[in-house]
Short mmCIF file of C-alpha atoms in Angstrom, two decimals:
data_model
loop_
_atom_site.label_atom_id
_atom_site.label_comp_id
_atom_site.label_asym_id
_atom_site.label_seq_id
_atom_site.Cartn_x
_atom_site.Cartn_y
_atom_site.Cartn_z
CA MET A 252 -16.84 14.28 -12.62
CA LEU A 253 -16.82 10.94 -14.03
CA HIS A 254 -15.77 12.37 -17.50
CA ASP A 255 -12.57 13.91 -15.86
CA CYS A 256 -12.35 10.31 -13.80
CA ARG A 257 -8.46 10.64 -13.62
CA SER A 258 -8.81 13.85 -11.27
CA LEU A 259 -11.23 12.09 -8.53
CA LEU A 260 -8.66 10.59 -6.63
CA GLN A 261 -4.68 11.03 -6.44
CA TRP A 262 -2.45 7.74 -6.99
CA HIS A 263 -5.13 5.75 -8.22
CA ASP A 264 -6.99 5.37 -11.70
CA MET A 265 -10.60 5.65 -11.04
CA CYS A 266 -11.58 5.53 -14.86
CA SER A 267 -11.57 1.77 -14.43
CA SER A 268 -13.81 1.87 -11.34
CA SER A 269 -16.26 3.51 -13.05
CA ASP A 270 -16.87 0.54 -15.49
CA ASN A 271 -20.04 -1.64 -15.19
CA LEU A 272 -21.93 1.31 -13.65
CA GLY A 273 -19.35 1.59 -10.81
CA LEU A 274 -18.61 -1.96 -10.02
CA GLY A 275 -15.31 -2.18 -11.67
CA PRO A 276 -13.93 -4.34 -13.89
CA SER A 277 -15.09 -7.49 -13.91
CA LEU A 278 -12.88 -10.44 -12.30
CA SER A 279 -11.59 -12.90 -14.59
CA GLU A 280 -13.82 -16.44 -14.32
CA ASP A 281 -10.11 -18.43 -14.17
CA LEU A 282 -9.98 -16.77 -10.58
CA ILE A 283 -13.80 -17.24 -9.38
CA SER A 284 -16.27 -19.72 -10.76
CA SER A 285 -19.36 -16.62 -11.08
CA SER A 286 -19.22 -13.35 -13.12
CA ALA A 287 -21.09 -11.72 -9.88
CA TRP A 288 -17.27 -10.65 -8.84
CA PHE A 289 -15.91 -7.28 -9.63
CA ASN A 290 -12.63 -5.48 -8.70
CA THR A 291 -14.94 -2.65 -6.99
CA ASN A 292 -13.01 0.45 -5.49
CA GLN A 293 -14.34 1.27 -1.72
CA PHE A 294 -14.90 4.33 -2.32
CA MET A 295 -17.67 4.20 -5.34
CA LEU A 296 -20.80 3.84 -3.53
CA ASP A 297 -22.21 7.07 -4.83
CA LEU A 298 -21.93 5.83 -8.34
CA ILE A 299 -23.45 2.24 -7.35
CA PHE A 300 -25.88 3.63 -5.38
CA PHE A 301 -27.60 5.74 -8.19
CA HIS A 302 -27.36 3.36 -11.09
CA ARG A 303 -29.66 1.10 -8.36
CA MET A 304 -32.10 3.99 -7.73
CA ARG A 305 -32.11 4.53 -11.48
CA ARG A 306 -33.78 0.86 -11.75
CA TYR A 307 -35.60 1.27 -8.26
CA PRO A 308 -39.41 -0.17 -9.48
CA CYS A 309 -40.97 2.69 -6.89
CA LEU A 310 -39.70 5.85 -8.51
CA THR A 311 -42.26 8.71 -9.42
CA ASN A 312 -41.74 11.99 -10.72
CA HIS A 313 -44.49 13.83 -8.74
CA SER A 314 -42.55 14.68 -5.09
CA SER A 315 -45.82 14.72 -3.29
CA ARG A 316 -46.33 11.09 -3.31
CA ALA A 317 -42.97 10.39 -2.99
CA SER A 318 -42.21 8.86 0.48
CA ALA A 319 -38.22 10.30 0.52
CA ILE A 320 -37.04 12.04 -2.33
CA TYR A 321 -33.06 10.84 -3.23
CA VAL A 322 -30.53 13.72 -3.59
CA PRO A 323 -28.55 12.25 -6.57
CA PHE A 324 -25.44 13.99 -5.79
CA PHE A 325 -21.52 12.37 -6.26
CA ALA A 326 -20.79 13.74 -2.61
CA GLY A 327 -17.62 10.93 -1.79
CA LEU A 328 -16.59 11.57 -5.40
CA ASP A 329 -16.58 15.58 -5.49
CA THR A 330 -14.70 15.61 -2.09
CA GLY A 331 -12.18 12.57 -3.02
CA ARG A 332 -10.85 14.78 -5.45
CA TYR A 333 -9.19 17.12 -3.17
CA LEU A 334 -8.85 15.07 0.01
CA PHE A 335 -5.04 14.91 -0.94
CA ASP A 336 -4.41 17.74 -1.98
CA SER A 337 -6.03 20.18 1.04
CA PRO A 338 -2.94 22.43 1.20
CA ASN A 339 -3.07 23.11 -2.56
CA ALA A 340 -6.87 23.11 -3.20
CA SER A 341 -8.61 26.26 -2.36
CA SER A 342 -11.62 25.96 0.65
CA SER A 343 -13.99 27.91 -2.36
CA ALA A 344 -12.80 24.94 -4.97
CA ARG A 345 -13.45 22.07 -2.36
CA ASP A 346 -16.79 23.31 -1.46
CA ALA A 347 -18.16 24.94 -4.61
CA LEU A 348 -20.26 21.99 -5.87
CA ALA A 349 -21.89 21.33 -2.12
CA LEU A 350 -22.54 25.35 -2.01
CA ASP A 351 -24.19 24.93 -5.72
CA LEU A 352 -26.29 21.94 -4.27
CA ALA A 353 -27.56 23.45 -1.00
CA ASP A 354 -28.60 26.79 -2.90
CA TRP A 355 -30.09 24.50 -5.77
CA LEU A 356 -32.19 22.45 -3.21
CA VAL A 357 -33.83 24.74 -1.37
CA ALA A 358 -35.54 26.90 -4.22
CA ARG A 359 -36.80 23.59 -5.29
CA PRO A 360 -40.58 23.29 -4.43
CA GLU A 361 -39.95 20.32 -3.30
CA TRP A 362 -37.71 21.37 -0.72
CA ALA A 363 -40.64 23.44 1.25
CA ALA A 364 -42.78 20.31 2.00
CA MET A 365 -40.40 19.35 4.78
CA GLY A 366 -37.55 21.85 4.46
CA GLY A 367 -35.39 19.07 3.66
CA ARG A 368 -36.24 16.53 6.14
CA ASP A 369 -37.89 13.99 3.72
CA HIS A 370 -34.48 14.25 1.64
CA PHE A 371 -31.55 11.67 1.48
CA LEU A 372 -27.87 11.68 0.70
CA VAL A 373 -25.77 9.16 -0.04
CA CYS A 374 -21.88 9.78 0.65
CA GLY A 375 -19.85 6.88 -0.12
CA ARG A 376 -16.81 8.08 2.03
CA ILE A 377 -16.41 8.25 6.27
CA THR A 378 -18.26 11.46 7.61
CA TRP A 379 -14.96 13.10 8.62
CA ASP A 380 -14.12 13.67 4.92
CA PHE A 381 -17.36 16.16 5.03
CA ARG A 382 -16.76 17.61 8.02
CA ARG A 383 -14.02 20.63 7.79
CA LYS A 384 -15.21 23.94 9.64
CA ALA A 385 -15.55 26.22 6.90
CA ALA A 386 -13.56 28.85 8.27
CA ASP A 387 -10.29 26.01 8.47
CA VAL A 388 -9.22 26.89 4.99
CA ALA A 389 -6.43 24.25 5.03
CA GLY A 390 -8.51 21.66 7.29
CA TRP A 391 -9.10 18.34 5.87
CA GLY A 392 -12.15 17.80 3.86
CA SER A 393 -15.27 19.75 2.41
CA ALA A 394 -17.55 21.77 4.45
CA LEU A 395 -20.61 19.83 3.18
CA PHE A 396 -22.24 18.55 6.33
CA GLY A 397 -21.81 22.04 7.97
CA LEU A 398 -24.52 23.43 5.04
CA PRO A 399 -27.96 24.15 6.89
CA ALA A 400 -29.64 22.49 3.92
CA VAL A 401 -27.82 19.40 4.56
CA LYS A 402 -27.69 19.15 7.76
CA ASN A 403 -31.72 18.54 7.42
CA MET A 404 -31.14 15.91 5.33
CA THR A 405 -31.02 11.97 6.01
CA ARG A 406 -27.52 11.17 5.35
CA LEU A 407 -26.20 7.58 4.18
CA LEU A 408 -22.22 6.68 4.73
CA ILE A 409 -20.07 3.89 4.96
CA GLU A 410 -18.95 4.94 8.10
CA ARG A 411 -21.17 7.74 10.23
CA ASP A 412 -20.40 9.61 13.73
CA THR A 413 -22.13 8.09 15.87
CA ALA A 414 -23.25 10.92 17.97
CA ASP A 415 -25.17 12.51 14.74
CA ASP A 416 -28.99 10.96 14.85
CA ASP A 417 -28.91 11.89 11.26
CA GLU A 418 -26.54 9.89 9.76
CA PHE A 419 -26.73 6.05 9.04
CA GLY A 420 -24.08 3.53 8.47
CA VAL A 421 -24.32 1.21 5.57
CA PRO A 422 -21.78 -1.48 4.32
CA TYR A 423 -18.83 -0.65 2.03
CA PRO A 424 -19.17 -1.83 -1.03
CA THR A 425 -17.86 -5.50 -1.34
CA TYR A 426 -16.37 -7.56 -4.51
CA PHE A 427 -19.55 -9.22 -4.74
CA HIS A 428 -22.49 -7.99 -6.70
CA PRO A 429 -24.80 -10.94 -7.42
CA SER A 430 -27.43 -10.33 -10.27
CA ARG A 431 -29.74 -13.46 -9.54
CA ASP A 432 -30.64 -15.12 -6.26
CA GLU A 433 -28.99 -18.02 -7.49
CA GLU A 434 -25.58 -16.54 -7.15
CA VAL A 435 -26.02 -16.09 -3.43
CA PHE A 436 -27.18 -19.08 -3.31
CA GLU A 437 -24.14 -20.36 -4.79
CA TRP A 438 -21.82 -18.30 -2.56
CA GLN A 439 -23.64 -19.60 0.62
CA GLY A 440 -23.63 -22.73 0.07
CA LYS A 441 -19.38 -22.38 -1.00
CA LEU A 442 -19.71 -21.18 2.77
CA ARG A 443 -21.30 -23.94 3.98
CA VAL A 444 -18.90 -26.36 2.62
CA MET A 445 -16.07 -24.38 3.90
CA GLY A 446 -17.59 -24.63 7.50
CA GLY A 447 -14.81 -26.83 8.64
CA HIS A 448 -12.14 -24.16 7.93
CA ASN A 449 -13.16 -21.63 10.51
CA CYS A 450 -11.47 -18.34 11.21
CA THR A 451 -12.03 -15.55 13.08
CA ARG A 452 -10.80 -11.78 12.12
CA SER A 453 -9.61 -9.19 14.59
CA ARG A 454 -10.99 -5.79 13.55
CA PRO A 455 -8.82 -3.06 15.27
CA PRO A 456 -9.40 0.57 13.88
CA GLY A 457 -7.37 2.41 12.15
CA ASP A 458 -7.46 6.14 11.30
CA SER A 459 -11.31 5.78 11.58
CA PHE A 460 -13.09 2.82 13.33
CA THR A 461 -14.17 0.52 10.38
CA ARG A 462 -13.14 -0.64 7.25
CA ARG A 463 -13.71 -2.23 4.10
CA SER A 464 -12.36 -5.41 5.10
CA VAL A 465 -15.00 -5.72 7.71
CA PHE A 466 -17.48 -6.87 5.01
CA ASP A 467 -14.89 -8.42 3.20
CA SER A 468 -14.38 -11.02 6.05
CA MET A 469 -18.05 -11.39 6.78
CA LEU A 470 -18.80 -12.24 3.06
CA ALA A 471 -15.99 -14.72 3.56
CA GLY A 472 -17.55 -16.05 6.42
CA CYS A 473 -15.23 -15.07 9.34
CA ILE A 474 -16.12 -14.09 12.44
CA PRO A 475 -15.14 -10.70 12.97
CA VAL A 476 -13.77 -9.74 16.67
CA PHE A 477 -14.54 -6.31 17.24
CA PHE A 478 -12.44 -3.86 20.10
CA TYR A 479 -15.13 -0.88 19.71
CA THR A 480 -18.91 -0.82 19.44
CA GLU A 481 -18.19 2.20 16.69
CA THR A 482 -16.61 -0.29 14.29
CA ALA A 483 -20.06 -1.85 13.54
CA TYR A 484 -22.59 -2.19 16.08
CA ALA A 485 -23.46 1.68 16.34
CA GLN A 486 -22.54 1.74 13.20
CA TYR A 487 -24.68 -0.35 11.09
CA ASN A 488 -28.03 -0.69 12.99
CA TRP A 489 -30.03 -1.41 9.85
CA HIS A 490 -27.95 -3.88 8.02
CA LEU A 491 -26.58 -6.06 11.08
CA PRO A 492 -28.10 -8.01 13.74
CA GLY A 493 -29.57 -6.41 17.03
CA ASN A 494 -27.88 -9.43 18.28
CA HIS A 495 -23.95 -8.72 18.39
CA THR A 496 -23.49 -11.83 19.46
CA SER A 497 -25.44 -14.22 17.30
CA TYR A 498 -22.37 -13.35 14.66
CA SER A 499 -19.51 -11.59 16.31
CA VAL A 500 -17.11 -11.33 19.17
CA PHE A 501 -16.64 -8.12 21.35
CA ILE A 502 -13.43 -7.81 23.13
CA PRO A 503 -13.21 -4.02 24.66
CA GLU A 504 -9.82 -2.58 23.74
CA ALA A 505 -9.15 -1.46 27.48
CA GLU A 506 -9.25 -4.96 28.55
CA VAL A 507 -6.56 -5.91 25.98
CA ILE A 508 -4.73 -2.46 26.66
CA GLU A 509 -4.77 -3.70 30.55
CA GLY A 510 -3.62 -7.28 30.19
CA LYS A 511 -7.11 -8.58 31.49
CA VAL A 512 -7.86 -10.58 28.27
CA ASP A 513 -5.94 -13.07 26.52
CA LEU A 514 -7.19 -12.99 22.81
CA GLU A 515 -5.79 -16.66 22.24
CA GLU A 516 -7.23 -17.70 25.25
CA ARG A 517 -10.67 -15.93 24.83
CA LEU A 518 -10.92 -17.04 21.39
CA SER A 519 -10.09 -20.76 21.65
CA GLY A 520 -12.47 -20.95 24.65
CA ILE A 521 -15.33 -20.28 22.30
CA GLY A 522 -17.34 -23.66 21.49
CA MET A 523 -17.42 -25.49 18.17
CA GLU A 524 -21.37 -25.47 18.64
CA ALA A 525 -21.58 -21.29 18.75
CA VAL A 526 -18.92 -20.86 16.26
CA GLU A 527 -20.99 -22.63 14.11
CA ALA A 528 -23.82 -20.71 15.15
CA MET A 529 -22.33 -17.49 13.98
CA ARG A 530 -20.84 -18.76 10.99
CA GLU A 531 -24.23 -19.93 10.05
CA GLU A 532 -25.81 -16.44 10.99
CA LEU A 533 -22.93 -14.85 8.82
CA ILE A 534 -24.29 -16.78 5.84
CA ARG A 535 -27.50 -15.96 6.11
CA MET A 536 -26.78 -12.00 6.68
CA VAL A 537 -24.58 -12.58 2.98
CA PRO A 538 -27.61 -10.63 0.94
CA ARG A 539 -27.42 -7.65 3.48
CA LEU A 540 -24.01 -7.24 3.08
CA VAL A 541 -23.58 -6.85 -0.61
CA TYR A 542 -24.89 -4.02 -3.23
CA ALA A 543 -26.35 -6.48 -6.15
CA ASP A 544 -25.91 -5.50 -9.62
CA PRO A 545 -27.83 -2.90 -10.86
CA ARG A 546 -28.36 -4.60 -14.20
CA GLY A 547 -30.09 -7.54 -12.52
CA ARG A 548 -32.54 -8.10 -10.01
CA LEU A 549 -33.17 -10.56 -6.64
CA GLU A 550 -35.95 -11.85 -6.32
CA ALA A 551 -36.21 -13.95 -3.13
CA MET A 552 -33.72 -11.05 -0.72
CA GLU A 553 -33.10 -7.98 0.28
CA ASP A 554 -29.56 -6.67 -0.75
CA ALA A 555 -27.48 -3.83 0.76
CA PHE A 556 -29.58 -1.00 -1.24
CA ASP A 557 -32.55 -2.50 -0.37
CA VAL A 558 -32.72 -2.59 3.33
CA ALA A 559 -31.22 1.20 3.14
CA VAL A 560 -34.12 2.50 1.21
CA LYS A 561 -36.21 0.48 3.27
CA GLY A 562 -34.56 2.45 6.28
CA VAL A 563 -34.95 5.87 4.87
CA ILE A 564 -38.51 5.52 4.01
CA GLU A 565 -39.20 4.34 7.37
CA ARG A 566 -37.18 6.90 8.96
CA VAL A 567 -39.05 9.75 6.86
CA GLU A 568 -42.41 8.42 7.37
CA MET A 569 -41.57 9.07 11.35
CA LEU A 570 -40.32 12.43 11.09
CA ARG A 571 -43.38 13.30 8.70
CA ARG A 572 -45.91 11.91 11.64
CA GLU A 573 -43.85 13.82 14.46
CA ARG A 574 -44.17 16.99 12.23
CA GLU A 575 -48.03 16.79 11.51
CA GLU A 576 -48.60 16.30 15.59
CA THR A 577 -46.52 18.90 16.31
CA ASN A 578 -48.46 21.08 13.72
CA ALA A 579 -51.93 19.43 14.98
#
């Protein structure tokens, strides 16, 4: 797929997006003082995660020793080739690699240990791009998530189905990919210096609940204003604080539509002390919202990749314990 990168997405050249291990072209240092900023495509998480995983310090070639098994399939890039050509692309073409993957996985010896419950897959698009009913030949996306083998795996997506307990939301890739702790500290310092220029950012949904701009704005220190729990609170449980009011404002959409809340009045009523506390929490959150450059290493903090892998391992350990207790 990467060799034929021009076919990955209609109307956009994805070849440059695969530069720098999926981070995209470097942004000019005339515009930004750090080399940690890249023109990253929001749908390149498959590739970014793959290159981070290749350099993960705790890899093993022995599945019996593995806490979890990563499946290096670029599901988002595969599906993206056909999303905007669904009427012309046959369902067999759209599902070909997914079907091959499922057949290959179930034939592997390591699959038998837990029937795939110890496997995980990263899909760099939203869940609805993988949920076409197999019989709906003209429908949107692929039928990947309908395959029995894939249903058994833990799935990481930039936007999950909040009703599916096997799916977990992970941050969209932003433009910031630090390779050293100092680059994170430098950005956090800039945000603190800009503390007097407070901003809030309303996050209404579009054709899906969330957007990459949710993470771009939080990375910029803007306090997000959410109207649906599905936009963030029910999406990114591993990466965002459980105390939602510590970094964001929630106003139910129904109250806005019914005229029960005046947005300007509601936001202007938040005291400066509360605003400063939320901004400080956002600044502390920065490492967990970004994917570090695979060629570097953060020593004093966990980035979005580290948090996701830790979450997967803990989940698989829980599933393994439940399986052992059931079979005891």
